[in-house]
Coordinates of C-alpha atoms and ligand atoms in Angstrom, one line a residue:
Chain F
M139 CA -24.5 0.5 -5.4
I140 CA -22.9 -2.4 -3.7
K141 CA -24.2 -5.9 -3.9
A142 CA -22.1 -8.7 -2.6
R143 CA -23.0 -12.4 -2.2
G144 CA -21.0 -14.9 -0.1
L145 CA -17.9 -12.8 -0.3
A146 CA -15.1 -14.7 1.5
R147 CA -11.4 -14.5 1.9
R148 CA -9.0 -17.1 3.3
F149 CA -5.4 -16.3 3.9
S150 CA -2.8 -19.1 4.1
A151 CA 0.6 -18.2 5.3
R152 CA 3.2 -20.7 6.6
G153 CA 0.8 -23.5 6.9
R154 CA -1.7 -21.5 8.9
T155 CA -5.0 -20.6 7.4
V156 CA -7.1 -17.6 8.5
D157 CA -10.6 -17.2 7.4
A158 CA -10.6 -13.5 7.6
V159 CA -14.1 -13.1 5.9
R160 CA -16.5 -16.0 5.9
G161 CA -19.1 -15.3 3.2
V162 CA -20.7 -12.0 3.8
D163 CA -23.7 -10.6 1.9
I164 CA -23.8 -6.8 1.6
D165 CA -26.3 -4.5 0.0
V166 CA -25.9 -0.8 -0.1
A167 CA -28.3 1.4 -1.9
D168 CA -27.5 4.6 -3.8
G169 CA -26.8 7.5 -1.5
E170 CA -26.7 5.4 1.6
L171 CA -24.2 6.0 4.4
V172 CA -23.4 2.6 5.8
G173 CA -21.0 1.8 8.7
F174 CA -19.1 -1.4 9.2
L175 CA -18.6 -1.9 12.9
G176 CA -16.5 -4.6 14.5
P177 CA -13.5 -5.3 16.8
N178 CA -9.9 -5.6 15.6
G179 CA -9.4 -8.5 13.2
A180 CA -13.1 -8.9 12.5
G181 CA -12.4 -8.7 8.7
K182 CA -13.5 -5.1 8.0
T183 CA -10.3 -4.1 6.0
T184 CA -10.2 -7.4 4.2
T185 CA -13.8 -6.9 3.1
L186 CA -13.1 -3.4 1.9
R187 CA -10.0 -4.5 0.0
M188 CA -12.0 -7.1 -1.8
L189 CA -14.7 -4.6 -2.7
T190 CA -12.1 -2.2 -4.0
T191 CA -10.5 -4.8 -6.3
L192 CA -7.3 -4.9 -4.2
L193 CA -7.7 -8.4 -3.0
R194 CA -9.2 -11.3 -4.9
P195 CA -12.0 -13.0 -3.0
T196 CA -11.6 -16.7 -2.5
A197 CA -15.3 -17.2 -2.9
G198 CA -18.4 -15.1 -3.7
E199 CA -19.2 -12.4 -6.1
A200 CA -20.0 -8.7 -6.0
S201 CA -21.1 -5.8 -8.1
V202 CA -19.7 -2.5 -7.0
G203 CA -20.8 0.9 -8.5
G204 CA -22.6 -1.0 -11.3
C205 CA -19.6 -3.0 -12.4
D206 CA -18.9 -6.6 -11.7
L207 CA -15.9 -7.0 -9.4
L208 CA -14.3 -9.9 -11.2
A209 CA -15.3 -9.2 -14.8
D210 CA -14.7 -5.5 -14.8
P211 CA -12.3 -4.4 -12.1
V212 CA -11.2 -1.3 -14.1
G213 CA -14.9 -0.2 -14.2
V214 CA -15.1 -0.6 -10.5
R215 CA -12.0 1.4 -9.9
R216 CA -13.2 4.3 -12.1
N217 CA -16.4 4.6 -10.0
I218 CA -15.0 4.4 -6.5
G219 CA -12.7 6.3 -4.1
Y220 CA -10.8 4.4 -1.3
V221 CA -9.1 5.6 1.8
A222 CA -7.0 2.8 3.3
Q223 CA -6.7 2.3 7.0
G224 CA -3.0 2.9 6.9
G225 CA -3.2 5.8 4.4
G226 CA -1.0 6.0 1.3
T227 CA 1.1 9.1 1.2
G228 CA 4.7 9.2 0.0
P229 CA 6.7 11.1 2.6
G230 CA 8.9 12.7 0.0
F231 CA 6.2 14.5 -1.9
T232 CA 4.2 17.6 -1.1
V233 CA 0.5 17.7 -0.4
A234 CA -0.3 19.4 -3.7
E235 CA 1.9 16.9 -5.6
E236 CA 0.2 13.9 -4.1
I237 CA -3.3 15.2 -4.7
E238 CA -2.5 16.2 -8.2
L239 CA -0.9 12.8 -9.1
Q240 CA -3.9 11.0 -7.7
G241 CA -6.4 13.1 -9.7
R242 CA -4.3 12.6 -12.8
L243 CA -4.2 8.9 -12.4
Y244 CA -8.0 9.1 -12.3
G245 CA -7.9 10.8 -15.6
M246 CA -8.5 14.4 -14.5
S247 CA -7.0 17.3 -16.5
V248 CA -4.3 19.5 -14.9
P249 CA -6.6 22.6 -14.5
A250 CA -9.4 20.4 -13.1
V251 CA -7.2 18.8 -10.6
R252 CA -5.6 22.1 -9.6
A253 CA -9.0 23.6 -8.9
R254 CA -9.9 20.5 -6.9
I255 CA -6.8 20.8 -4.8
A256 CA -7.9 24.3 -3.6
E257 CA -11.4 23.0 -2.9
L258 CA -10.2 19.9 -0.9
A259 CA -7.6 21.9 1.0
E260 CA -10.3 24.3 2.1
R261 CA -12.8 21.5 3.0
L262 CA -10.3 19.3 4.8
D263 CA -8.4 22.0 6.7
L264 CA -5.3 21.6 4.6
A265 CA -5.2 25.1 3.3
G266 CA -1.8 26.6 3.4
M267 CA -0.1 23.2 3.6
E268 CA -0.1 22.5 -0.1
K269 CA 3.7 23.0 -0.4
R270 CA 4.6 20.9 2.7
Y271 CA 6.1 17.5 2.4
A272 CA 3.9 14.7 3.7
A273 CA 6.7 13.6 6.0
T274 CA 6.3 16.9 7.9
L275 CA 2.6 16.7 8.5
S276 CA 1.2 15.7 11.8
G277 CA -0.7 12.4 12.0
G278 CA -4.1 14.0 11.8
Q279 CA -3.0 16.3 8.9
R280 CA -1.7 13.3 7.0
R281 CA -5.0 11.5 7.7
R282 CA -6.9 14.4 6.1
L283 CA -4.5 14.2 3.1
D284 CA -5.4 10.5 2.8
V285 CA -9.0 11.4 2.7
A286 CA -8.4 14.1 0.1
L287 CA -6.6 11.5 -2.1
G288 CA -9.6 9.3 -1.9
L289 CA -12.0 12.0 -2.8
V290 CA -10.1 13.9 -5.4
H291 CA -12.0 12.6 -8.4
T292 CA -15.4 13.1 -6.8
P293 CA -16.4 9.5 -6.9
R294 CA -20.0 8.4 -6.6
L295 CA -19.0 5.7 -4.0
V296 CA -16.4 6.0 -1.4
F297 CA -14.9 3.5 0.9
L298 CA -13.4 4.9 4.1
D299 CA -11.4 2.5 6.3
E300 CA -11.4 4.1 9.7
P301 CA -11.3 7.6 8.4
T302 CA -11.2 9.4 11.7
T303 CA -8.5 7.4 13.6
G304 CA -5.9 9.8 14.9
L305 CA -8.0 12.9 14.4
D306 CA -8.7 15.4 17.2
P307 CA -12.4 16.0 18.2
Q308 CA -12.5 19.1 16.1
S309 CA -11.1 17.5 13.0
R310 CA -13.3 14.5 13.5
A311 CA -16.4 16.7 13.7
N312 CA -15.3 18.5 10.5
L313 CA -14.8 15.2 8.7
W314 CA -18.2 14.0 9.8
E315 CA -19.6 17.2 8.5
H316 CA -17.8 16.7 5.2
I317 CA -19.0 13.2 4.9
R318 CA -22.6 14.2 5.5
A319 CA -22.2 17.0 3.0
L320 CA -20.9 14.6 0.4
R321 CA -24.1 12.7 0.6
A322 CA -26.4 15.6 1.0
E323 CA -25.0 17.7 -1.8
H324 CA -23.7 15.2 -4.2
G325 CA -25.6 12.0 -3.4
V326 CA -22.4 10.2 -2.8
T327 CA -22.7 6.7 -1.3
V328 CA -20.4 6.1 1.7
F329 CA -19.3 2.9 3.1
L330 CA -17.0 3.3 6.2
T331 CA -15.6 1.2 8.9
T332 CA -15.1 2.3 12.4
H333 CA -14.3 1.3 15.9
Y334 CA -16.1 4.3 17.4
L335 CA -19.6 3.6 18.5
D336 CA -20.5 7.2 18.6
E337 CA -19.3 7.6 15.1
A338 CA -21.3 4.8 13.7
D339 CA -24.2 6.0 15.8
S340 CA -24.3 9.6 14.7
L341 CA -23.1 9.3 11.1
C342 CA -24.6 6.1 9.6
D343 CA -28.0 5.3 8.3
R344 CA -27.3 1.7 8.7
I345 CA -24.8 -0.4 10.4
L346 CA -23.4 -3.8 9.6
V347 CA -21.9 -5.5 12.7
I348 CA -19.1 -7.9 11.8
D349 CA -17.4 -10.3 14.1
N350 CA -15.0 -13.0 13.3
G351 CA -15.5 -12.7 9.6
E352 CA -19.3 -12.8 9.7
I353 CA -22.0 -10.2 9.7
V354 CA -23.8 -10.8 12.9
A355 CA -26.4 -8.0 12.7
E356 CA -27.5 -5.1 10.6
G357 CA -29.9 -2.3 10.8
S358 CA -30.2 1.3 11.7
P359 CA -28.5 2.4 14.9
D360 CA -31.9 2.7 16.6
S361 CA -33.2 -0.6 15.4
L362 CA -30.0 -2.3 16.5
K363 CA -30.4 -0.8 19.9
E364 CA -34.0 -2.0 20.2
R365 CA -32.6 -5.5 20.1
V366 CA -31.1 -4.9 23.4
S367 CA -33.8 -5.4 25.9
G368 CA -34.4 -2.0 27.4
D369 CA -32.5 0.8 28.9
A370 CA -29.8 0.3 31.5
A371 CA -30.7 2.0 34.8
S372 CA -28.9 2.3 38.1
I373 CA -29.7 3.8 41.4
V374 CA -27.7 4.4 44.5
V375 CA -29.3 3.9 47.9
P376 CA -28.1 3.8 51.6
A377 CA -26.1 0.7 52.5
G378 CA -28.8 -0.8 54.7
S379 CA -31.6 -0.7 52.1
V380 CA -29.9 -2.2 49.1
G381 CA -31.7 -5.5 49.3
A382 CA -35.1 -3.9 49.6
A383 CA -34.4 -1.5 46.8
A384 CA -33.4 -4.3 44.5
E385 CA -36.6 -6.1 45.3
I386 CA -38.7 -3.0 44.6
A387 CA -36.9 -2.4 41.3
G388 CA -37.5 -6.0 40.3
R389 CA -41.2 -5.4 40.6
L390 CA -41.3 -2.7 38.0
P391 CA -43.1 -3.8 34.9
G392 CA -40.7 -5.5 32.5
A393 CA -37.6 -5.0 34.8
H394 CA -35.0 -7.7 34.6
D395 CA -31.3 -8.4 35.1
V396 CA -31.3 -6.8 38.5
S397 CA -27.9 -6.8 40.2
T398 CA -26.3 -5.0 43.1
V399 CA -22.7 -3.8 43.6
D400 CA -22.0 -2.1 46.9
T401 CA -24.8 0.5 47.3
T402 CA -25.7 0.5 43.6
V403 CA -28.6 -1.4 42.1
R404 CA -28.6 -2.0 38.4
F405 CA -31.4 -3.3 36.2
R406 CA -32.8 -3.2 32.8
V407 CA -36.2 -1.9 32.0
P408 CA -38.0 -1.2 28.7
R409 CA -38.6 2.5 29.2
G410 CA -36.2 4.0 31.7
D411 CA -37.6 7.5 31.5
T412 CA -41.1 6.5 32.7
A413 CA -40.0 3.7 35.0
M414 CA -37.8 6.0 37.2
P415 CA -40.5 8.3 38.6
E416 CA -42.6 5.2 39.5
L417 CA -39.6 3.6 41.2
L418 CA -38.9 6.8 43.1
R419 CA -42.5 6.8 44.5
A420 CA -42.3 3.1 45.4
L421 CA -39.0 3.6 47.3
D422 CA -40.4 6.7 49.0
S423 CA -43.4 4.8 50.4
E424 CA -40.9 2.3 51.9
G425 CA -38.9 5.1 53.4
I426 CA -35.8 4.5 51.2
T427 CA -34.1 7.7 49.9
M428 CA -32.4 7.4 46.6
T429 CA -29.2 9.4 46.5
A430 CA -28.4 9.1 42.7
M431 CA -29.8 7.7 39.6
Q432 CA -28.8 7.1 36.0
V433 CA -30.6 5.8 32.9
H434 CA -29.0 5.3 29.6
R435 CA -30.2 4.2 26.3
P436 CA -28.5 1.1 25.0
T437 CA -25.2 1.9 23.2
L438 CA -23.9 0.0 20.3
D439 CA -21.5 -1.6 22.8
D440 CA -24.6 -3.1 24.5
V441 CA -25.7 -4.3 21.1
F442 CA -22.4 -6.0 20.5
L443 CA -22.6 -7.5 23.9
T444 CA -26.1 -8.9 23.3
L445 CA -25.2 -10.2 19.9
T446 CA -21.8 -11.9 20.7
G447 CA -21.8 -12.2 24.5
R448 CA -18.7 -9.9 24.6
T449 CA -18.3 -6.2 24.6
L450 CA -16.5 -4.6 21.8
R451 CA -13.6 -3.8 24.1
D452 CA -13.4 -7.4 25.4
A453 CA -13.4 -8.6 21.8
E454 CA -10.4 -6.4 21.1
R455 CA -8.5 -7.3 24.2
K456 CA -8.9 -11.0 23.5
E457 CA -7.7 -10.6 20.0
P458 CA -4.7 -13.0 19.5
A459 CA -1.3 -11.5 19.6
D460 CA -0.2 -12.6 16.2
V461 CA -3.0 -10.7 14.5
A462 CA -1.4 -7.8 12.6
Chain U
M214 CA -1.2 3.6 -20.7
W215 CA 1.5 5.9 -21.9
R216 CA -0.1 8.8 -20.1
D217 CA -0.1 6.9 -16.8
T218 CA 3.5 5.7 -17.4
W219 CA 4.5 9.3 -17.9
L220 CA 2.8 10.3 -14.6
I221 CA 4.5 7.7 -12.6
F222 CA 7.8 8.4 -14.4
K223 CA 7.5 12.1 -13.5
R224 CA 6.8 11.3 -9.9
D225 CA 9.8 8.9 -9.5
M226 CA 12.1 11.3 -11.3
T227 CA 11.1 14.0 -8.9
S228 CA 11.9 11.7 -6.1
A229 CA 15.2 10.8 -7.7
R230 CA 16.1 14.4 -8.1
R231 CA 15.4 15.0 -4.4
N232 CA 17.6 12.1 -3.4
M233 CA 20.6 12.8 -5.6
A234 CA 22.9 11.8 -2.7
W235 CA 21.9 8.1 -3.2
I236 CA 22.8 8.2 -6.8
G237 CA 26.1 9.6 -5.8
I238 CA 26.7 6.6 -3.5
G239 CA 25.5 4.3 -6.2
I240 CA 28.2 5.6 -8.6
M241 CA 30.9 5.3 -6.0
Q242 CA 31.4 1.6 -6.7
P243 CA 32.3 1.8 -10.4
L244 CA 34.4 4.9 -9.7
L245 CA 36.4 3.0 -7.0
Y246 CA 37.0 0.2 -9.5
M247 CA 38.3 2.6 -12.1
F248 CA 40.7 4.4 -9.7
L249 CA 41.8 1.5 -7.5
F250 CA 41.5 -1.5 -9.8
G251 CA 41.9 -0.2 -13.3
P252 CA 45.6 0.7 -12.9
L253 CA 46.3 -2.8 -11.7
L254 CA 44.6 -4.3 -14.8
E255 CA 46.7 -2.3 -17.3
P256 CA 50.0 -4.2 -16.9
V257 CA 48.2 -7.5 -16.3
I258 CA 46.4 -7.2 -19.6
K259 CA 49.5 -6.2 -21.4
H260 CA 51.5 -9.2 -20.2
T261 CA 49.0 -12.0 -20.0
P262 CA 47.8 -13.8 -23.1
G263 CA 44.2 -14.9 -23.3
F264 CA 42.5 -11.6 -22.6
P265 CA 39.9 -10.3 -24.9
P266 CA 41.4 -7.8 -27.5
G267 CA 41.8 -4.2 -26.6
D268 CA 43.6 -2.4 -23.8
A269 CA 42.6 -2.3 -20.1
W270 CA 40.1 0.4 -20.4
T271 CA 38.2 -1.1 -23.4
V272 CA 38.0 -4.3 -21.3
L273 CA 37.1 -2.7 -18.0
T274 CA 34.8 0.3 -18.8
P275 CA 32.0 -1.7 -20.6
A276 CA 32.2 -4.3 -17.8
L277 CA 31.8 -1.7 -15.1
I278 CA 28.6 -0.4 -16.8
I279 CA 27.1 -3.8 -16.6
Q280 CA 28.2 -4.2 -13.0
L281 CA 26.6 -0.9 -12.2
G282 CA 23.3 -2.2 -13.7
L283 CA 23.6 -5.4 -11.8
F284 CA 24.1 -3.6 -8.5
S285 CA 21.9 -0.6 -8.8
S286 CA 18.9 -1.7 -11.0
S287 CA 18.6 -5.0 -9.1
F288 CA 18.1 -3.1 -5.9
A289 CA 15.4 -0.8 -7.4
G290 CA 12.7 -3.0 -5.7
F291 CA 13.9 -1.9 -2.4
G292 CA 12.4 1.5 -3.0
L293 CA 9.2 -0.1 -4.0
L294 CA 9.0 -1.9 -0.6
A295 CA 9.0 1.5 1.1
D296 CA 6.1 2.5 -1.1
Y297 CA 4.4 -0.8 -0.3
R298 CA 4.8 -0.2 3.4
S299 CA 3.5 3.4 3.3
G300 CA 0.4 2.3 1.3
V301 CA 1.4 4.2 -1.8
V302 CA 1.3 1.1 -4.0
E303 CA -2.2 0.2 -2.9
R304 CA -3.3 3.8 -3.4
M305 CA -2.1 3.6 -7.0
R306 CA -3.5 0.2 -7.6
V307 CA -6.9 1.3 -6.6
T308 CA -7.0 3.8 -9.4
P309 CA -7.9 2.8 -13.0
A310 CA -4.3 3.3 -14.1
S311 CA -2.9 0.4 -16.1
R312 CA -0.8 -2.0 -14.1
M313 CA 1.8 -2.0 -16.8
A314 CA 2.1 1.7 -16.5
L315 CA 2.7 1.5 -12.7
L316 CA 5.6 -0.8 -13.5
L317 CA 6.9 0.9 -16.6
G318 CA 7.0 4.4 -15.1
K319 CA 9.3 3.1 -12.3
V320 CA 11.4 1.0 -14.7
L321 CA 11.9 3.9 -17.1
T322 CA 13.0 6.2 -14.2
N323 CA 15.5 3.5 -13.3
A324 CA 16.7 3.3 -16.9
V325 CA 17.3 7.0 -17.1
M326 CA 19.3 7.0 -13.9
M327 CA 21.3 4.2 -15.2
L328 CA 22.0 6.0 -18.5
F329 CA 23.0 9.1 -16.5
Q330 CA 25.5 7.1 -14.5
A331 CA 26.8 5.2 -17.5
V332 CA 27.5 8.5 -19.3
L333 CA 29.4 9.7 -16.3
I334 CA 31.6 6.5 -16.3
I335 CA 32.3 6.7 -20.0
V336 CA 33.1 10.4 -19.9
L337 CA 35.5 9.8 -17.0
A338 CA 37.1 6.9 -18.8
L339 CA 37.5 9.0 -21.9
V340 CA 38.9 12.0 -20.2
V341 CA 40.9 10.7 -17.3
F342 CA 42.0 7.3 -18.4
D343 CA 42.3 7.9 -22.2
L344 CA 39.8 5.2 -23.1
D345 CA 39.7 4.9 -26.9
A346 CA 36.2 4.0 -28.0
P347 CA 34.2 4.9 -31.2
L348 CA 31.2 7.2 -30.8
G349 CA 28.9 4.6 -32.4
G350 CA 30.1 2.0 -29.9
V351 CA 29.5 4.3 -27.0
L352 CA 25.9 5.0 -28.2
L353 CA 25.2 1.3 -28.7
S354 CA 26.7 0.7 -25.2
L355 CA 24.2 3.1 -23.8
L356 CA 21.4 1.3 -25.5
I357 CA 22.6 -1.9 -23.9
A358 CA 22.8 -0.2 -20.5
G359 CA 19.2 1.1 -20.9
L360 CA 17.8 -2.3 -21.8
L361 CA 19.8 -4.0 -19.0
A362 CA 18.3 -1.5 -16.5
I363 CA 14.8 -2.2 -17.9
A364 CA 15.3 -5.9 -17.5
L365 CA 16.9 -5.9 -14.1
A366 CA 14.6 -3.2 -12.6
S367 CA 11.5 -5.1 -13.8
M368 CA 12.8 -8.3 -12.2
S369 CA 13.6 -6.4 -9.1
F370 CA 10.2 -4.8 -8.7
G371 CA 8.5 -8.2 -9.4
L372 CA 10.7 -9.9 -6.9
A373 CA 10.3 -7.2 -4.2
L374 CA 6.4 -7.4 -4.5
R375 CA 6.5 -11.1 -4.2
I376 CA 8.9 -11.3 -1.3
K377 CA 7.6 -8.2 0.6
S378 CA 10.4 -8.3 3.1
E379 CA 13.1 -5.8 3.6
E380 CA 15.3 -8.4 5.2
A381 CA 14.9 -11.3 2.7
F382 CA 15.0 -9.2 -0.4
P383 CA 18.6 -7.9 -0.2
A384 CA 19.8 -11.3 1.2
I385 CA 18.4 -13.1 -1.8
L386 CA 19.8 -10.5 -4.2
Q387 CA 23.3 -10.8 -2.7
A388 CA 23.1 -14.6 -2.9
V389 CA 22.3 -14.4 -6.6
L390 CA 24.4 -11.4 -7.7
I391 CA 27.8 -12.5 -6.5
P392 CA 27.9 -15.7 -8.5
V393 CA 26.3 -13.9 -11.5
L394 CA 29.0 -11.2 -11.2
L395 CA 31.9 -13.6 -11.0
L396 CA 30.6 -15.9 -13.7
S397 CA 30.0 -13.0 -16.1
G398 CA 33.6 -12.1 -16.5
I399 CA 33.1 -8.6 -15.4
I400 CA 36.1 -8.3 -13.1
M401 CA 38.2 -11.0 -14.8
P402 CA 37.2 -11.9 -18.3
I403 CA 36.4 -15.6 -18.6
T404 CA 38.0 -16.7 -21.9
T405 CA 39.1 -20.0 -23.2
G406 CA 42.7 -18.8 -22.8
L407 CA 42.4 -17.9 -19.1
A408 CA 39.8 -20.1 -17.6
P409 CA 39.6 -23.9 -17.1
D410 CA 37.1 -25.6 -19.5
W411 CA 34.5 -26.2 -16.9
L412 CA 34.5 -22.6 -15.7
Y413 CA 34.3 -21.3 -19.2
A414 CA 31.4 -23.7 -19.9
V415 CA 29.5 -22.5 -16.8
S416 CA 30.1 -18.9 -17.6
R417 CA 28.4 -19.4 -21.0
I418 CA 25.2 -20.4 -19.3
N419 CA 25.1 -17.1 -17.5
P420 CA 23.1 -14.7 -19.7
F421 CA 24.9 -11.7 -18.4
T422 CA 28.2 -13.1 -19.8
H423 CA 26.8 -12.5 -23.2
V424 CA 25.7 -9.0 -22.4
V425 CA 29.2 -8.2 -21.1
D426 CA 30.7 -9.7 -24.2
A427 CA 28.4 -7.6 -26.4
N428 CA 29.2 -4.4 -24.5
R429 CA 33.0 -5.1 -24.8
A430 CA 32.5 -5.7 -28.5
V431 CA 30.8 -2.3 -29.1
F432 CA 33.5 -0.6 -27.1
R433 CA 36.1 -2.1 -29.5
G434 CA 34.1 -0.9 -32.4
D435 CA 33.5 -4.6 -33.4
F436 CA 30.0 -4.2 -34.7
A437 CA 30.1 -7.3 -37.0
M438 CA 30.9 -9.6 -34.2
D439 CA 28.9 -12.7 -33.1
A440 CA 29.2 -11.5 -29.5
L441 CA 27.1 -8.4 -30.3
F442 CA 24.4 -10.4 -31.9
T443 CA 24.2 -13.1 -29.2
G444 CA 24.3 -10.5 -26.4
S445 CA 21.6 -8.4 -28.0
V446 CA 19.3 -11.3 -28.4
V447 CA 19.9 -12.5 -24.9
L448 CA 19.3 -9.0 -23.5
L449 CA 16.1 -8.4 -25.5
V450 CA 14.7 -11.8 -24.4
M451 CA 15.6 -11.0 -20.8
A452 CA 14.0 -7.5 -21.0
V453 CA 10.7 -8.8 -22.5
L454 CA 10.4 -11.7 -20.1
A455 CA 11.2 -9.4 -17.1
V456 CA 8.7 -6.7 -18.0
W457 CA 6.0 -9.3 -18.6
W458 CA 6.7 -11.0 -15.3
G459 CA 6.9 -7.7 -13.4
A460 CA 3.6 -6.5 -14.9
R461 CA 2.0 -9.8 -14.0
T462 CA 3.2 -9.3 -10.4
F463 CA 1.5 -5.9 -10.3
Q464 CA -1.6 -7.4 -11.6
R465 CA -1.6 -10.4 -9.2
E466 CA -3.8 -10.4 -6.1
N467 CA -6.2 -8.2 -8.0
A468 CA -9.8 -9.0 -8.6
Ligands
ATP723 N1 -2.4 -10.4 4.2 C1 -2.8 -11.1 5.2 N2 -2.3 -12.3 5.4 C2 -2.7 -13.1 6.5 N3 -3.7 -12.8 7.3 C3 -4.3 -11.6 7.1 C4 -3.9 -10.7 6.1 N4 -4.7 -9.6 6.1 C5 -5.5 -9.8 7.2 N5 -5.3 -11.0 7.8 C6 -6.0 -11.5 8.9 O1 -7.4 -11.5 8.6 C7 -8.2 -11.1 9.8 C8 -9.0 -9.9 9.5 O2 -8.2 -8.8 9.3 P1 -8.7 -7.3 8.9 O3 -7.5 -6.5 8.7 O4 -9.7 -7.5 7.8 O5 -9.4 -6.9 10.3 P2 -10.1 -5.5 10.6 O6 -11.5 -5.8 10.9 O7 -9.9 -4.5 9.6 O8 -9.4 -5.1 12.0 P3 -8.9 -3.7 12.5 O9 -10.0 -3.1 13.2 O10 -7.8 -4.0 13.4 O11 -8.4 -2.9 11.3 C9 -7.1 -10.9 10.9 O12 -7.1 -12.1 11.7 C10 -5.8 -10.7 10.1 O13 -4.8 -11.2 10.9
MG724 MG1 -8.9 -2.8 9.5

């Protein structure tokens, strides 16, 4: 459905050049749900704008929805839907007017698009708001309208640039549900970007991790997490026995990265669930009572940390101030 | 393409209808000229040799129509910048709609608004200030007004999308429009009898001078005149170039 090779984009403005995307290869199969994960300024939007014919790549080539990006941009446009990060609703128009116009621009007939408005309003919780001006919608309602505009012509391939930013948990869950249904019922291929690790994790078959314009890893959420060596475990012990506990933990098979903070001992271990009972017994036999314990499976944040040496949140904080 | 043009045209007309107040403000400028400047021009024209033929209102009314075009259609791009910021432009560019249609729909809306205002000015001049102009001349004048709006609005949309700055755009327009206005003889006709040679020569280089001359000619009912021919050719060339350039801008950046 998408096949890109060496796609790159360099921006030059006022003597400064920014390599926003540095030659990425992307393959997305029919019916796949792929997530594009990366910190602010990583090049997600730029990549999407190239794949949707909105921005000319400075290098590379791609075929999207069966049409060549450079040779047949109109063919690409016919086959895709796109929801921009910043949305695209005119404040002075009503919900129904906006959806109708978008459907008509995609070549739909008036009756077809009217029927579709009712369907989308129902699906995206916009029912009853058809006559309201976009300017009067709340941020989340407007975001759902943006999504409706991108889906109005039932495209086979949709690009969603941070579709759930600004949505409350309930609407987020609804939209996830809708995205899953698109794929399950209509075989739609979805390519979305996100900041949210849980979103990428629970929604996507496959994740591409992008940092600084390059794809640094890809795979299913689980396979990515396997790259992180083991689960993160921590135990809390009485102040006097922290050193001894750390030593015991370090003797567990495969344990590593042992560290202590106050009365907490942290370490990584391949299988946290089976290692913990063992540790409990070992501590017991030394007369150390554990007061609390925690094990968690690696998160995508851990993946990002392993891959780039920074956490996603760090990467965002260190983002230069002039990046829009 | 015409279907898409019609869709965009309908959208922009809806928006224009909902914002009638702005059009009201747009038409204030020519109205003020008619009421506060027109009466001054009457005796001046009567007693000064060198003016183009015709009374004050046949000299002033056609010029005010061109001025309206210069100052309202040229700023059309400002509205596009708002659409650009809100992402509406991208949202339309990602559809298969023809780029020419995206431009033309907007341009035609602008032309219709221009005609609407031009009719208002002419009716007012006829009724209140006893302008004496032939019907054929008035209709031709509206054609000129429409073409002028198409040319100027296309340029404006093209310029706005290239500059992409709400600060720089009006500043550039002001810098260009004031000399264009003064050099086109809209307020004071620039004729061999009134102007020094160098000023006359410079004014002839300004394409809008020829458009103003043509519009004055049709208001006098002077259909055989050179001025009409030159003005029409200049206007047509401007319109074609402007639409071509504007459409190219909409196409730019695209893969
Ligand atoms: N039109 C532009 N002109 C100049 N630089 C740009 C332009 N668009 C993007 N950039 C730069 O390209 C880089 C990548 O931006 P992009 O918008 O693709 O990031 P992103 O991954 O979508 O980030 P976010 O998560 O914040 O949306 C940034 O450094 C940005 O400043
Ligand atoms: Mg982005």
